[in-house]
Amino acid sequence: MTKLEKYVKMVVNVGVNIQPGQKLMIRCPVDCAYFARMAMEEAYKAGAEDVMIQWMDEKSARINYLLAPDSNFGKDTQWEKERVKYLVDEGYNMLSVSASDPEILKGVDPERIQKNQKAGSLMMKPLMDKVSSSQVQWTIASVPTEAWARKVFSDASSVEKAMEMMWDAIYAASRVDDNDPVDNWNAHVANLQSKVEALMGHNFEYLRFKNALGTDFTMRLPQGHIWLACGEKAATGNVFIANIPTEEVFTTPHRTGTNGIVYATKPLVYMGDLIEDFWLKFVDGRVVESGAGRNRHLLEKLLTTHENADYLGEVALVPHDSPISQSGILWYNTLYDENASCHLALGRAYATTVQGTEGKSEEELNAMGVNQSLTHEDFMIGSADLEIIGVTYDGKEVPVFVNGNYAI
């Protein structure tokens, strides 16, 4: 098989892990249509009962944002509600292809984007609730597009060369090489699981983060928190890998337990543009001050568009010596950049990261310290000198990260 064929098989059969009789929804940019069709074929070969494709087109979205009347934005469309309800009721599993031009919406009125994002998040909430609680199997993977490749490999001699370099980088990050990718991923899952077991064994009450950039904060973890890595088990009973690639081990902070300041170490793609050189100050879990070197107004939109977006919903540990980090590539894509760096997420927490959350209402989850929101936005905080100290309930201090890498 070609590497592309291996990659498609791995995404469908290891990532989503489609089983006979299951249904699959593929969300894919039109620029990557060939990949969606290959994935559709692979899913049917695996025994899928039905495969649907939802096409996305960021270029037409830009035209709409620039030229449509104001009445077009923030609308609550009944057909979209019905589509989401159908996907939920029929138990569709999800494959999302992440492949956007990082600056496709540069210069667009952020108020228009904010209205659409808020309306879209509300309509998608029933499906996102299923995803965030692992009621279905799901994965996110990427395919190069010309605009994205040109941004990442801006020094390439041609667009074709940039695309070639992009594919090589994706294959390497996704462990697709001359060996069987399934064997590669089985070994990787086992390695990450060993870190999960080490962290669970300590049952930390607090984590303290520091680096030379100025990051200095303390984070309380909920009682009964659970560290997770790739290889999650869905309510269907099947194991899936949510992100391809993935290097993270993650849990949720306590909703009101973070205090201090954190500096981002990579740009964040948000609303089709880049937020750069930004920082956040937390008091009792909530962002009380913030700043950015570029697009501060977008950072403010991120923090205010959705309720509870100014609280944390995830903390993820990624060693600085991980393959994606060591590649030295700035991907301008959260799926990859978050797997090259320790990161936090503003907004929704995954309920599966705390014991006793099954069947709880949003109010009950918030009371347990499991933040609930319509958004989940990861941003990167890892560095070569990052130090993380874990503090147990009896006050014992344990080095978790030293010089950006695991010490446990």
XYZ file of C-alpha atoms in Angstrom:
408
model
C 0.000 0.000 0.000
C 0.995 3.612 -0.453
C 1.474 5.749 2.639
C -1.774 7.547 1.830
C -3.658 4.253 1.761
C -2.041 3.242 5.057
C -2.979 6.593 6.543
C -6.631 6.319 5.505
C -6.892 2.758 6.832
C -5.324 3.789 10.126
C -7.616 6.819 10.570
C -10.773 4.774 9.907
C -9.839 1.457 11.528
C -7.679 2.631 14.439
C -8.789 6.245 14.934
C -12.582 5.962 14.665
C -12.417 2.156 14.810
C -15.594 1.645 12.789
C -17.249 -1.720 13.412
C -19.773 -3.689 11.319
C -23.232 -2.156 11.481
C -22.078 1.254 12.722
C -22.722 4.612 11.054
C -20.163 7.315 10.272
C -20.326 11.032 9.547
C -17.262 12.516 7.820
C -16.834 16.305 8.081
C -14.338 17.360 5.427
C -13.196 20.457 3.505
C -14.012 20.315 -0.192
C -10.296 20.750 -0.948
C -9.725 17.312 0.610
C -12.607 15.522 -1.115
C -10.400 12.666 -2.329
C -9.505 11.814 1.270
C -13.147 11.768 2.388
C -14.048 9.448 -0.477
C -11.179 7.102 0.391
C -12.286 7.122 4.047
C -15.868 6.425 3.003
C -14.726 3.432 0.965
C -12.594 2.144 3.842
C -15.478 2.491 6.316
C -17.789 0.472 4.084
C -15.090 -2.194 3.729
C -14.996 -2.329 7.546
C -18.728 -3.076 7.571
C -20.249 0.365 8.151
C -24.007 0.492 7.672
C -24.018 4.077 6.420
C -21.420 6.778 5.707
C -22.408 10.417 5.185
C -20.116 13.280 4.185
C -20.630 16.882 5.262
C -18.633 19.164 2.984
C -17.109 22.390 4.311
C -15.817 25.262 2.185
C -13.920 28.024 3.977
C -13.512 30.046 0.766
C -17.268 30.381 0.280
C -17.586 31.079 4.004
C -15.226 34.039 3.575
C -17.301 35.371 0.679
C -20.411 35.072 2.811
C -18.815 36.891 5.749
C -17.608 39.714 3.509
C -20.657 40.254 1.293
C -23.838 38.875 2.866
C -26.292 41.194 4.667
C -26.163 41.359 8.465
C -29.408 39.387 8.701
C -27.516 36.293 7.495
C -25.496 35.915 10.692
C -26.458 34.184 13.910
C -29.554 32.565 12.409
C -31.104 29.520 14.044
C -31.884 27.197 11.128
C -34.385 24.406 11.619
C -32.847 22.138 8.972
C -29.522 22.201 10.819
C -31.224 21.307 14.091
C -32.948 18.395 12.376
C -29.669 17.195 10.889
C -27.936 17.249 14.273
C -30.890 15.499 15.920
C -30.766 12.780 13.260
C -27.037 12.213 13.807
C -27.572 11.959 17.569
C -30.642 9.726 17.394
C -29.022 7.378 14.881
C -25.748 7.144 16.831
C -23.403 8.332 14.083
C -19.700 8.201 14.882
C -17.542 11.117 13.741
C -14.463 11.661 11.592
C -13.460 15.328 11.268
C -10.778 16.477 8.835
C -8.874 19.506 10.157
C -7.248 21.352 7.239
C -7.863 25.086 7.250
C -6.016 28.094 5.953
C -4.898 29.616 9.297
C -5.696 33.144 8.123
C -8.685 32.526 5.847
C -10.880 35.018 7.725
C -8.252 37.702 8.212
C -9.912 41.094 7.829
C -13.455 39.775 8.346
C -15.682 41.564 10.869
C -15.284 39.467 14.053
C -18.821 40.366 15.147
C -20.184 38.391 12.191
C -17.985 35.409 12.979
C -18.946 35.561 16.659
C -22.673 35.521 15.848
C -22.310 32.482 13.586
C -20.054 30.611 15.995
C -22.447 31.136 18.881
C -25.484 30.038 16.868
C -23.584 27.076 15.430
C -22.362 25.941 18.846
C -25.905 25.996 20.221
C -27.195 23.916 17.315
C -24.310 21.440 17.576
C -24.570 21.084 21.357
C -26.533 17.782 21.420
C -23.900 16.184 19.180
C -20.960 17.739 21.038
C -22.393 16.446 24.323
C -22.240 12.930 22.861
C -18.680 13.484 21.669
C -17.305 15.047 24.862
C -18.712 12.225 26.991
C -17.455 9.519 24.579
C -20.944 8.246 23.866
C -19.751 7.743 20.286
C -16.414 6.991 18.632
C -14.694 9.976 17.061
C -11.409 11.193 15.720
C -9.832 14.275 14.163
C -7.163 13.923 11.481
C -5.579 16.239 8.917
C -4.853 16.411 5.204
C -2.675 19.100 3.562
C -4.238 21.923 1.606
C -2.278 24.331 -0.555
C -2.999 27.394 1.589
C -2.054 25.600 4.816
C 1.092 24.055 3.286
C 2.243 27.450 1.957
C 1.856 28.932 5.449
C 3.762 26.145 7.205
C 6.499 25.717 4.581
C 6.747 29.290 3.341
C 10.328 28.758 2.127
C 9.409 25.865 -0.179
C 10.362 26.403 -3.838
C 6.818 25.728 -5.060
C 3.331 24.868 -3.875
C 3.910 21.285 -5.010
C 7.054 21.068 -2.881
C 5.241 22.542 0.128
C 2.481 19.937 -0.263
C 5.068 17.144 -0.491
C 6.800 18.412 2.655
C 3.456 18.681 4.415
C 2.487 15.102 3.618
C 5.875 13.842 4.819
C 5.460 15.737 8.075
C 1.924 14.416 8.610
C 2.983 10.839 7.946
C 5.881 11.145 10.393
C 3.726 12.743 13.096
C 1.029 10.102 12.582
C 3.469 7.174 12.760
C 2.833 6.093 9.178
C 6.096 4.654 7.882
C 7.399 1.456 6.279
C 6.123 -0.581 9.238
C 2.515 -1.428 10.031
C 0.923 1.758 11.476
C -1.325 -0.391 13.686
C 1.751 -1.903 15.373
C 3.259 1.571 15.717
C 0.115 2.864 17.382
C -0.222 -0.119 19.718
C 3.288 0.602 21.038
C 2.538 4.321 21.323
C -0.714 3.726 23.219
C 1.144 1.468 25.670
C 3.792 4.136 26.276
C 1.229 6.856 26.965
C -0.729 4.497 29.195
C 2.359 4.055 31.372
C 2.333 7.828 32.006
C -1.377 7.681 32.834
C -0.710 4.981 35.422
C 2.154 6.957 36.974
C 0.023 10.094 37.304
C -2.978 8.192 38.648
C -0.720 6.500 41.187
C 0.195 9.834 42.771
C -3.397 11.179 42.917
C -2.227 14.805 42.928
C -4.275 17.529 44.577
C -2.369 20.362 42.869
C -0.027 20.972 39.941
C 2.377 23.953 39.876
C 3.708 25.263 36.524
C 6.723 27.573 35.963
C 9.004 28.633 33.115
C 11.321 31.510 32.215
C 8.742 33.119 29.919
C 6.769 34.118 33.019
C 4.292 31.271 33.418
C 3.694 30.787 37.144
C 0.413 29.278 38.277
C -1.071 26.644 40.557
C -3.884 24.353 39.465
C -6.114 22.292 41.732
C -7.474 19.040 40.320
C -10.965 17.722 41.135
C -11.305 14.877 43.586
C -11.674 11.688 41.594
C -9.980 13.145 38.534
C -8.886 10.678 35.853
C -5.856 11.028 33.577
C -6.526 9.803 30.041
C -4.546 9.295 26.854
C -5.245 7.918 23.394
C -7.127 4.675 23.360
C -10.345 5.883 25.039
C -13.239 3.465 25.414
C -16.578 4.726 24.113
C -20.000 3.854 25.464
C -20.257 1.551 22.436
C -17.588 -0.620 24.063
C -15.063 0.115 21.309
C -11.713 1.824 21.791
C -10.988 4.885 19.634
C -8.224 7.484 19.284
C -9.678 10.985 19.382
C -6.738 12.824 17.794
C -4.351 11.651 15.092
C -1.629 12.434 15.886
C -1.605 12.558 19.679
C 1.132 12.801 22.295
C -0.914 14.047 25.249
C -1.975 12.734 28.630
C -4.816 14.879 29.945
C -7.369 15.547 32.653
C -9.465 18.534 33.748
C -8.518 21.235 36.245
C -11.006 22.041 38.986
C -13.226 24.774 37.615
C -12.329 27.280 40.359
C -8.883 25.974 41.256
C -6.404 27.834 38.995
C -4.493 30.889 40.228
C -1.594 32.727 38.583
C -0.419 33.727 35.126
C 0.285 31.715 31.979
C 2.019 32.746 28.751
C 1.186 31.026 25.459
C 4.185 29.598 23.621
C 2.587 29.228 20.180
C 0.069 31.250 18.142
C -3.577 30.238 18.387
C -5.737 29.994 15.272
C -9.124 31.470 16.171
C -11.900 32.920 14.006
C -9.771 32.283 10.929
C -6.835 34.410 12.133
C -3.885 34.196 14.534
C -3.751 35.353 18.154
C -0.063 35.767 19.016
C 2.058 36.465 22.111
C -0.845 36.281 24.541
C -1.147 35.730 28.279
C -3.916 35.054 30.801
C -4.159 35.727 34.522
C -6.414 33.473 36.611
C -8.026 34.085 39.994
C -10.066 31.228 41.455
C -10.220 29.581 38.042
C -11.455 32.542 36.051
C -9.507 34.737 33.610
C -9.426 38.216 35.183
C -6.777 39.849 32.954
C -5.361 39.096 29.531
C -3.248 40.552 26.764
C -1.897 39.750 23.302
C 0.744 41.067 20.947
C -1.527 40.531 17.965
C -5.321 40.322 17.677
C -6.136 41.029 21.305
C -9.721 41.703 20.226
C -9.999 38.060 19.079
C -8.707 36.880 22.457
C -11.461 38.918 24.092
C -14.004 37.290 21.760
C -12.691 33.865 22.735
C -13.158 34.646 26.420
C -16.618 36.191 26.131
C -18.536 34.593 23.240
C -19.692 31.601 25.288
C -20.565 31.331 28.951
C -17.744 29.819 31.052
C -15.223 30.180 28.217
C -13.063 32.116 30.696
C -12.592 29.000 32.862
C -10.360 26.025 32.069
C -11.650 22.653 30.911
C -8.448 20.704 30.197
C -4.803 20.380 31.144
C -2.632 18.193 28.908
C 0.960 17.080 29.362
C 3.178 16.693 26.283
C 6.973 16.267 26.591
C 9.235 18.699 24.769
C 11.155 15.747 23.286
C 8.045 14.324 21.585
C 8.451 13.741 17.813
C 6.111 16.557 16.789
C 7.903 19.028 19.035
C 11.328 17.918 17.845
C 10.311 18.376 14.210
C 10.568 22.114 14.854
C 7.498 22.771 12.692
C 5.018 25.460 13.660
C 1.843 23.984 12.228
C -0.639 26.836 12.710
C -3.155 24.087 13.444
C -4.227 23.224 16.977
C -4.415 19.481 16.308
C -0.663 19.410 15.667
C 0.618 22.296 17.774
C -1.163 21.004 20.881
C 0.640 17.682 20.447
C 4.004 19.427 20.376
C 3.424 21.230 23.658
C 1.794 21.040 27.062
C -1.479 22.873 26.734
C -4.609 24.099 28.444
C -8.117 24.459 27.081
C -10.607 27.200 27.801
C -14.235 26.131 28.076
C -15.796 22.698 28.140
C -14.240 19.897 30.179
C -14.524 16.270 29.131
C -16.804 14.637 31.690
C -14.920 11.349 31.273
C -11.951 12.880 33.163
C -13.732 12.820 36.546
C -15.322 9.914 38.372
C -19.053 9.997 39.041
C -20.069 12.362 36.238
C -22.293 10.004 34.274
C -25.864 11.281 34.049
C -25.081 14.573 35.783
C -26.633 17.843 34.634
C -24.497 20.788 33.553
C -25.215 22.507 36.871
C -24.116 19.412 38.789
C -20.948 19.076 36.694
C -20.018 22.716 37.316
C -20.556 22.149 41.040
C -18.178 19.171 40.863
C -15.558 21.425 39.272
C -16.079 20.067 35.738
C -16.490 23.229 33.652
C -19.323 23.271 31.121
C -19.369 25.565 28.088
C -20.281 25.572 24.396
C -16.625 25.961 23.413
C -13.347 24.114 23.909
C -10.251 25.988 22.718
C -6.767 24.581 23.304
C -3.737 26.844 23.613
C -0.100 25.904 24.046
C 2.041 26.610 27.128
C 4.878 24.055 26.889
C 8.545 25.034 26.636
C 11.990 23.475 26.903
C 12.343 24.762 30.470
C 8.821 24.092 31.761
C 8.732 22.670 35.268
C 5.656 21.004 36.758
C 5.464 19.979 40.407
C 2.693 17.706 41.624
C 1.488 18.101 45.210
C -0.299 15.165 46.837
C -3.083 15.390 49.420
C -0.559 14.755 52.202
C 1.665 17.606 50.986
C 4.336 15.567 49.221
C 5.921 17.365 46.253
C 6.786 15.265 43.195
C 8.587 16.540 40.066
C 6.314 15.736 37.095
C 8.200 17.709 34.412
C 11.807 18.907 34.545
C 13.243 20.882 31.630
C 10.130 20.307 29.593
C 10.051 16.512 29.886
C 8.589 13.852 32.166
C 10.372 13.221 35.445
C 8.036 10.452 36.630
